Short mmCIF file of C-alpha atoms in Angstrom, two decimals:
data_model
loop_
_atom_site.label_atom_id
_atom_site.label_comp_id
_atom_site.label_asym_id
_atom_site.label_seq_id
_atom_site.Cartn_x
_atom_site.Cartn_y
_atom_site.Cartn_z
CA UNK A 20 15.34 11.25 -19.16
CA UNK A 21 14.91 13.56 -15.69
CA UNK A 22 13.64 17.24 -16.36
CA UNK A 23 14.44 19.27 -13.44
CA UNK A 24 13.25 22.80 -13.72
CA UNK A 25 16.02 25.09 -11.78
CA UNK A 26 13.55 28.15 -11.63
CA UNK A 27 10.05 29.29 -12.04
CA UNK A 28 11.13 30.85 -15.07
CA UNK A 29 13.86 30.06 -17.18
CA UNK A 30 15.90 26.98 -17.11
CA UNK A 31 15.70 23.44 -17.22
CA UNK A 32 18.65 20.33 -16.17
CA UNK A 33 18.18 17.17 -18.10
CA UNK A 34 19.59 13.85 -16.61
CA UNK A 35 19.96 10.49 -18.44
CA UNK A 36 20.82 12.12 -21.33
CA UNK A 37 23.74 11.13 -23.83
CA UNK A 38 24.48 14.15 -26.36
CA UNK A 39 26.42 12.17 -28.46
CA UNK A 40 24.13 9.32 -28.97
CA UNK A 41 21.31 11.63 -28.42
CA UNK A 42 21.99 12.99 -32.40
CA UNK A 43 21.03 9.62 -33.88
CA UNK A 44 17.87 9.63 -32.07
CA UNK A 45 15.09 11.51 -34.11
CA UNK A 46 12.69 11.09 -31.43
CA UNK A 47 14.71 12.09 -28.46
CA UNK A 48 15.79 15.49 -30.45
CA UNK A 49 12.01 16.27 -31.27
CA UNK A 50 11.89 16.16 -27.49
CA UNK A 51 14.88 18.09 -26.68
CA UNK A 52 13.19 20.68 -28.53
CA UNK A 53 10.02 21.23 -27.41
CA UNK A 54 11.97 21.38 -23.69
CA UNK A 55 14.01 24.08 -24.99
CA UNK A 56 11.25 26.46 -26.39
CA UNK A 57 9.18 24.99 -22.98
CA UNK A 58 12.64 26.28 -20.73
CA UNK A 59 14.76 28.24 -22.86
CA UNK A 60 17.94 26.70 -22.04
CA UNK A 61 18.74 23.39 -20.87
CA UNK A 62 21.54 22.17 -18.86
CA UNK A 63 23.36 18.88 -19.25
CA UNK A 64 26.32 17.61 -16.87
CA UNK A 65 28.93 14.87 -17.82
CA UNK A 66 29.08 15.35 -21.08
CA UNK A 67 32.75 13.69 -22.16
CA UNK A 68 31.54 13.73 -25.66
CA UNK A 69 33.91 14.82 -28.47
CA UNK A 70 34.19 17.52 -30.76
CA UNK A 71 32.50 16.10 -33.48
CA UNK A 72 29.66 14.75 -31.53
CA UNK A 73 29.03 17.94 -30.27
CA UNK A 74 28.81 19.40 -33.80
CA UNK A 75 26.73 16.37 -34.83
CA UNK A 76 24.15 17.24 -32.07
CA UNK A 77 23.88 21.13 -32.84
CA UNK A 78 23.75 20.40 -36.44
CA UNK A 79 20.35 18.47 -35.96
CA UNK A 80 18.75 22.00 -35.07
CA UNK A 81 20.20 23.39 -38.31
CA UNK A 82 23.57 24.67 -40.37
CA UNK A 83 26.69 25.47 -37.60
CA UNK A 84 28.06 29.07 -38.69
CA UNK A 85 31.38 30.45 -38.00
CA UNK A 86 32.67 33.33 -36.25
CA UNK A 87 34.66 36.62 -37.83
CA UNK A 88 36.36 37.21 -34.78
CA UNK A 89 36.52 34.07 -32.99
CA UNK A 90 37.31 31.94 -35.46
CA UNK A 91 36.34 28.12 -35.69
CA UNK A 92 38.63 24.86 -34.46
CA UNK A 93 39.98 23.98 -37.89
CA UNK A 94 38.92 20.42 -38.06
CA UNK A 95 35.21 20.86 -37.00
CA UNK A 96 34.00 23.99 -38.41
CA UNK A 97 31.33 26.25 -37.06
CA UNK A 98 33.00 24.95 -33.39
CA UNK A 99 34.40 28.05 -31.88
CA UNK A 100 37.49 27.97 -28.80
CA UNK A 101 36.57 30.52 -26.16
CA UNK A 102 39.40 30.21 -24.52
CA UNK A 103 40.07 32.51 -21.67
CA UNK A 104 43.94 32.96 -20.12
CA UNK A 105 46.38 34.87 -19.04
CA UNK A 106 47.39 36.10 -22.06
CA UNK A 107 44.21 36.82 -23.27
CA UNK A 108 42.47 40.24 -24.37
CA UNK A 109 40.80 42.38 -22.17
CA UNK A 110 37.93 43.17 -24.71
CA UNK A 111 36.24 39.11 -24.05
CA UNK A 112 32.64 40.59 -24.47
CA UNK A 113 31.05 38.14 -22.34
CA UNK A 114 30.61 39.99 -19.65
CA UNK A 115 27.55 42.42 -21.08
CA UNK A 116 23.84 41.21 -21.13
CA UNK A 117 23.91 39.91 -25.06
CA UNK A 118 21.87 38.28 -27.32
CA UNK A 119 24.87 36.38 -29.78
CA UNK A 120 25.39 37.77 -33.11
CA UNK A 121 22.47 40.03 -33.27
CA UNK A 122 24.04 41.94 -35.27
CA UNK A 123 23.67 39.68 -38.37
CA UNK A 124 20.92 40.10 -40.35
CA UNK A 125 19.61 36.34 -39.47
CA UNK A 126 20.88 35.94 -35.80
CA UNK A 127 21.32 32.56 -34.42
CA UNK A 128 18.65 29.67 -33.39
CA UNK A 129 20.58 29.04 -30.75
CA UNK A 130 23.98 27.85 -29.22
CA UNK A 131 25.41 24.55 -27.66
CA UNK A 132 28.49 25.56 -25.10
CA UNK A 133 30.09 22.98 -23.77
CA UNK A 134 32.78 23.27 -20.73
CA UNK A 135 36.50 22.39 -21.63
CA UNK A 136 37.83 23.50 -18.45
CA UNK A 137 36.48 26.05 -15.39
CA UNK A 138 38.13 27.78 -12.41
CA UNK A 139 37.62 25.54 -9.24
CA UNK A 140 35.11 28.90 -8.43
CA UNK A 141 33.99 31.65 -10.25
CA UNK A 142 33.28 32.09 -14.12
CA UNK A 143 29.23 31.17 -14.17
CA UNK A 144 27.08 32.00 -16.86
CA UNK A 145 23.35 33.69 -16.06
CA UNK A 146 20.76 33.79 -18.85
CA UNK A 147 17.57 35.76 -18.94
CA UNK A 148 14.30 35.24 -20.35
CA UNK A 149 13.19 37.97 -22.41
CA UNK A 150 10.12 36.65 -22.97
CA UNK A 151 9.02 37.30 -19.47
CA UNK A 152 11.05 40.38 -19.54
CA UNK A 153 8.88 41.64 -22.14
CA UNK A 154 5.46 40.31 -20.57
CA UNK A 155 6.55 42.53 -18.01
CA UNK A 156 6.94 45.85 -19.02
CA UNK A 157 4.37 48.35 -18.41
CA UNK A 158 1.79 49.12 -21.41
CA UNK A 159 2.42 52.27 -21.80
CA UNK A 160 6.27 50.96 -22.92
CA UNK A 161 4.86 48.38 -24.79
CA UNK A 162 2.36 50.63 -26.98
CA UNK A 163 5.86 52.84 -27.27
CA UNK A 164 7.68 50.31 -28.59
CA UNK A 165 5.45 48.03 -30.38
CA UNK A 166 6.94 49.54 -33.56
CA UNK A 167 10.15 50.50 -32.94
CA UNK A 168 13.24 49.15 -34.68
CA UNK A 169 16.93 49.20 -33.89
CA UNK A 170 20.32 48.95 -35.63
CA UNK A 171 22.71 45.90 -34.14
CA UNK A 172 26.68 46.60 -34.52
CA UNK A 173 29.47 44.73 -34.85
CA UNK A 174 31.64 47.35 -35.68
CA UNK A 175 30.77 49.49 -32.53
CA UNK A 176 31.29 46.35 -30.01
CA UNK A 177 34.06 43.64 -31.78
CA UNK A 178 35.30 46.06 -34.11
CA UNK A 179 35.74 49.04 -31.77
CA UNK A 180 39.25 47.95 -30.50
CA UNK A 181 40.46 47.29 -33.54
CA UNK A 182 42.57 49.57 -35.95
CA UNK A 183 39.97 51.90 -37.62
CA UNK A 184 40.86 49.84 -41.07
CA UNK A 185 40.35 46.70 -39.80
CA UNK A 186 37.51 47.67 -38.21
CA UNK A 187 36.23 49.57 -41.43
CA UNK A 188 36.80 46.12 -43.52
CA UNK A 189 34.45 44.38 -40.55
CA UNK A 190 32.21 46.68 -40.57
CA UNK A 191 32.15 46.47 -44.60
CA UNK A 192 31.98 42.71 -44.18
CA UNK A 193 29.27 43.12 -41.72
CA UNK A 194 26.95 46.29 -42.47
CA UNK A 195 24.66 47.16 -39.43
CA UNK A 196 21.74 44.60 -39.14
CA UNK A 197 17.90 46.53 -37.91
CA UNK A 198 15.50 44.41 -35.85
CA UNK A 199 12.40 45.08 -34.67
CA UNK A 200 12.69 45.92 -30.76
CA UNK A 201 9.70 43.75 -30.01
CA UNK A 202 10.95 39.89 -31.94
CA UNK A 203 8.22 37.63 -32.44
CA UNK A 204 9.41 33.64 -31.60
CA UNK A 205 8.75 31.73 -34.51
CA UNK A 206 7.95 28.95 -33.10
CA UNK A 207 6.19 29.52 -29.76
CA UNK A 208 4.55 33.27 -31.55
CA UNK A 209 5.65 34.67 -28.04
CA UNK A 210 7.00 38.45 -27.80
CA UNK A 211 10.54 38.74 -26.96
CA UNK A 212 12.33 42.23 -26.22
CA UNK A 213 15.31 42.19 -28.61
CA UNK A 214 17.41 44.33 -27.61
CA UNK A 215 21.13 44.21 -25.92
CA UNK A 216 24.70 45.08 -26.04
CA UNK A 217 25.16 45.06 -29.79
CA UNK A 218 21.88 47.41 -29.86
CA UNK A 219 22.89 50.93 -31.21
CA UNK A 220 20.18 53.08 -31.59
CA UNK A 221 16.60 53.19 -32.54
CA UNK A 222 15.91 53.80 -36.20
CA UNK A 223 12.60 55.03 -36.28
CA UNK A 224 11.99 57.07 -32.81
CA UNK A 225 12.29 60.45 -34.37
CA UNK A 226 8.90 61.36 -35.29
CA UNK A 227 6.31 63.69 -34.53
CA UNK A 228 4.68 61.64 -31.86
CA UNK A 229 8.36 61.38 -29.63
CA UNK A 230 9.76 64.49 -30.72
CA UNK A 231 8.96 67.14 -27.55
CA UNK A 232 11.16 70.52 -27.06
CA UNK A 233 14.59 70.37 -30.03
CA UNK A 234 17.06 68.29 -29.60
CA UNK A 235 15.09 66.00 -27.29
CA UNK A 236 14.18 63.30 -29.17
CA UNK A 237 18.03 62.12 -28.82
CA UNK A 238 18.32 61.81 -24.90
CA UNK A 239 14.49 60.29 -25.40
CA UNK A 240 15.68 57.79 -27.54
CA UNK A 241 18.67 56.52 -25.49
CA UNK A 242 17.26 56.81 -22.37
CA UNK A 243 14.11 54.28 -23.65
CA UNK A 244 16.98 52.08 -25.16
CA UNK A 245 18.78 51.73 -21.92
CA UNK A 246 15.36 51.25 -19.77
CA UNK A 247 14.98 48.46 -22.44
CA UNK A 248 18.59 47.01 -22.05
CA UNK A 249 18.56 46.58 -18.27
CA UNK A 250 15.33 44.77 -18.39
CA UNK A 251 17.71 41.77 -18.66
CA UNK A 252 19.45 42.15 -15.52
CA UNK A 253 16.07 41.68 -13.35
CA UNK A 254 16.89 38.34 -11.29
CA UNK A 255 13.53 37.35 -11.13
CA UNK A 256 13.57 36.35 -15.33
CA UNK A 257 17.31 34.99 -14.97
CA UNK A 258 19.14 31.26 -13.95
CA UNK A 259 22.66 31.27 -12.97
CA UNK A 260 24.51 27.99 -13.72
CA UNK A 261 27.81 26.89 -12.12
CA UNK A 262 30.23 24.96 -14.76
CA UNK A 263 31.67 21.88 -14.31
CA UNK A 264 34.10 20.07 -17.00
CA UNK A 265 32.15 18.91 -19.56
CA UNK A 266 28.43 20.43 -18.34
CA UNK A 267 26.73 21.67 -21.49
CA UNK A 268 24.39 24.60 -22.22
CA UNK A 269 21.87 25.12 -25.13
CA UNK A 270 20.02 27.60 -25.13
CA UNK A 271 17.46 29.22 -27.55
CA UNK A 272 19.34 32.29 -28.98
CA UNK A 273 16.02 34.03 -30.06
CA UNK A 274 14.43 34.86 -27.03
CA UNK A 275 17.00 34.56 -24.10
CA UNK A 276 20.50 36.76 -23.15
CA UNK A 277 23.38 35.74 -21.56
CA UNK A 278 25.86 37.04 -19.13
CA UNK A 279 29.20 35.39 -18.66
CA UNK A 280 30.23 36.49 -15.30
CA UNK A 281 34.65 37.14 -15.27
CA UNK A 282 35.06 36.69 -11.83
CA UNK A 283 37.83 34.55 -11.76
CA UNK A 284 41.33 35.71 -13.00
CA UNK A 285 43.75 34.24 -12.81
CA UNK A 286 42.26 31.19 -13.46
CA UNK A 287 41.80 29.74 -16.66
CA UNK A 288 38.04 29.00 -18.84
CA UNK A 289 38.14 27.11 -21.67
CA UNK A 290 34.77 26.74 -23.58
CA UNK A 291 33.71 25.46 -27.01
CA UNK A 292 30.24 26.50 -29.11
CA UNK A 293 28.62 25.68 -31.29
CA UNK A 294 26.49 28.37 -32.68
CA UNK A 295 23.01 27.33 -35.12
CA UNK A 296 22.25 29.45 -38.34
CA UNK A 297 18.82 31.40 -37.47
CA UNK A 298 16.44 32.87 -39.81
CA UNK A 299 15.29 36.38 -40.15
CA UNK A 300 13.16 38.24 -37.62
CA UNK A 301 9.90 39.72 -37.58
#
């Protein structure tokens, strides 16, 4: 296997590298892993594996879990079809700096996206360390925020073009999930800024210490959030990778965001994910 490091940051190709037999290879997967909490995401290319290989190898990082919007392939669940047309919606919710499903209570370990089909240019994906975005910030953000904690919403973000029943009966499915702002990873203990598109509001800010002349604390509060948000958009913590049929991504859902870029209508993306069961975060 080839490890090819694609910046100083974030991001990692691997070459010589099978993902379907890779699954029945104990060894190579302990490997795999320590690359991806060593890179964050990892990039594979000619990968004409099929469905249920590519199940097979994200179940070896844990349980797949499906999607309440997206839906899973029927015959391999826990595989979702992002499939991107013509006739698709204009709410795709790719194209926002996001953490996936953070709005669950346990968000995921991570995801494995493989490429179906991809415009001949256009539709990349950038992902963002936010790890380093963290490390980063100034310490007199980081003593602000060290115990802050926010609300994640499904029902603000895929429920907010839907009917407001429908959207009620998500949102009832799905209550509000609260994270702290500053994640520890629970594997490599680093600090991760956890906060993104699905990120409401900050549950705790209004106290004594942040509250200054009235009404303040409110604009205080959202304007922190957003400095927070668009740490993720700094270049200098991101990778940008170009698809090709049948490249894969997996990536490490806990401490990274992602950015799928829509650049190219009226072509046609097709991808397929598989998304890992996470645990709870502290």
């Amino acid at each position: 296997m080839q490890v090819e490091p694609l910046t100083c940051t974030i991001g990692a190709e691997l070459r010589n590298v099978h993902l379907g037999a890779a699954s029945r290879d104990a060894a190579l997967m302990t490997e795999l892993r320590g690359l991806l909490l060593k890179h964050k995401v990892l990039f594979f290319r000619d990968q004409d594996i099929t469905r249920a290989e590519h199940v097979a190898f994200a179940r070896c990082f844990g349980e797949l879990e499906d999607h309440p919007v997206a839906g899973s392939d029927p015959e391999n669940p826990g595989l979702v079809r992002i499939y991107k047309d013509l006739d698709s919606k204009k709410e795709h919710y790719e194209n926002a700096w996001h953490c996936d499903a953070t709005w669950r209570e346990q968000p995921p370990f991570g995801c494995v996206l493989r490429c179906v089909e991809t415009p001949a240019v256009g539709g990349d994906t950038i992902w963002s360390n936010m790890a380093a975005a963290y490390q980063n910030l100034p310490e007199t953000i980081k003593a602000q925020i060290v115990h802050l904690r926010a609300s994640h919403s499904i029902g603000s973000t895929f429920g907010a073009a839907m009917p407001i029943e429908q959207r009620r009966k998500l949102q009832a499915q799905y209550p509000d999930a609260e994270h702290p702002v500053v994640r520890t990873h629970p594997e490599t203990g680093e600090k991760i800024l956890f906060v993104n598109a699905f990120t409401t509001h900050f549950v705790n800010f209004h106290t004594p210490d942040n509250v200054r002349y009235g009404q303040d604390f409110a604009p205080g509060a959202s304007q922190l959030l957003n400095y927070l948000v668009s740490q993720a958009a700094i270049p200098e913590f991101q990778v940008r990778f170009r698809w090709q049929k049948n490249s894969v991504a997996f990536w490490d859902n806990r401490c990274t965001q992602h950015y799928a870029v829509q650049d190219y209508w009226p072509a046609v993306r097709k991808m397929e994910r598989a998304g890992i069961v996470g645990e709870a975060t502290f």
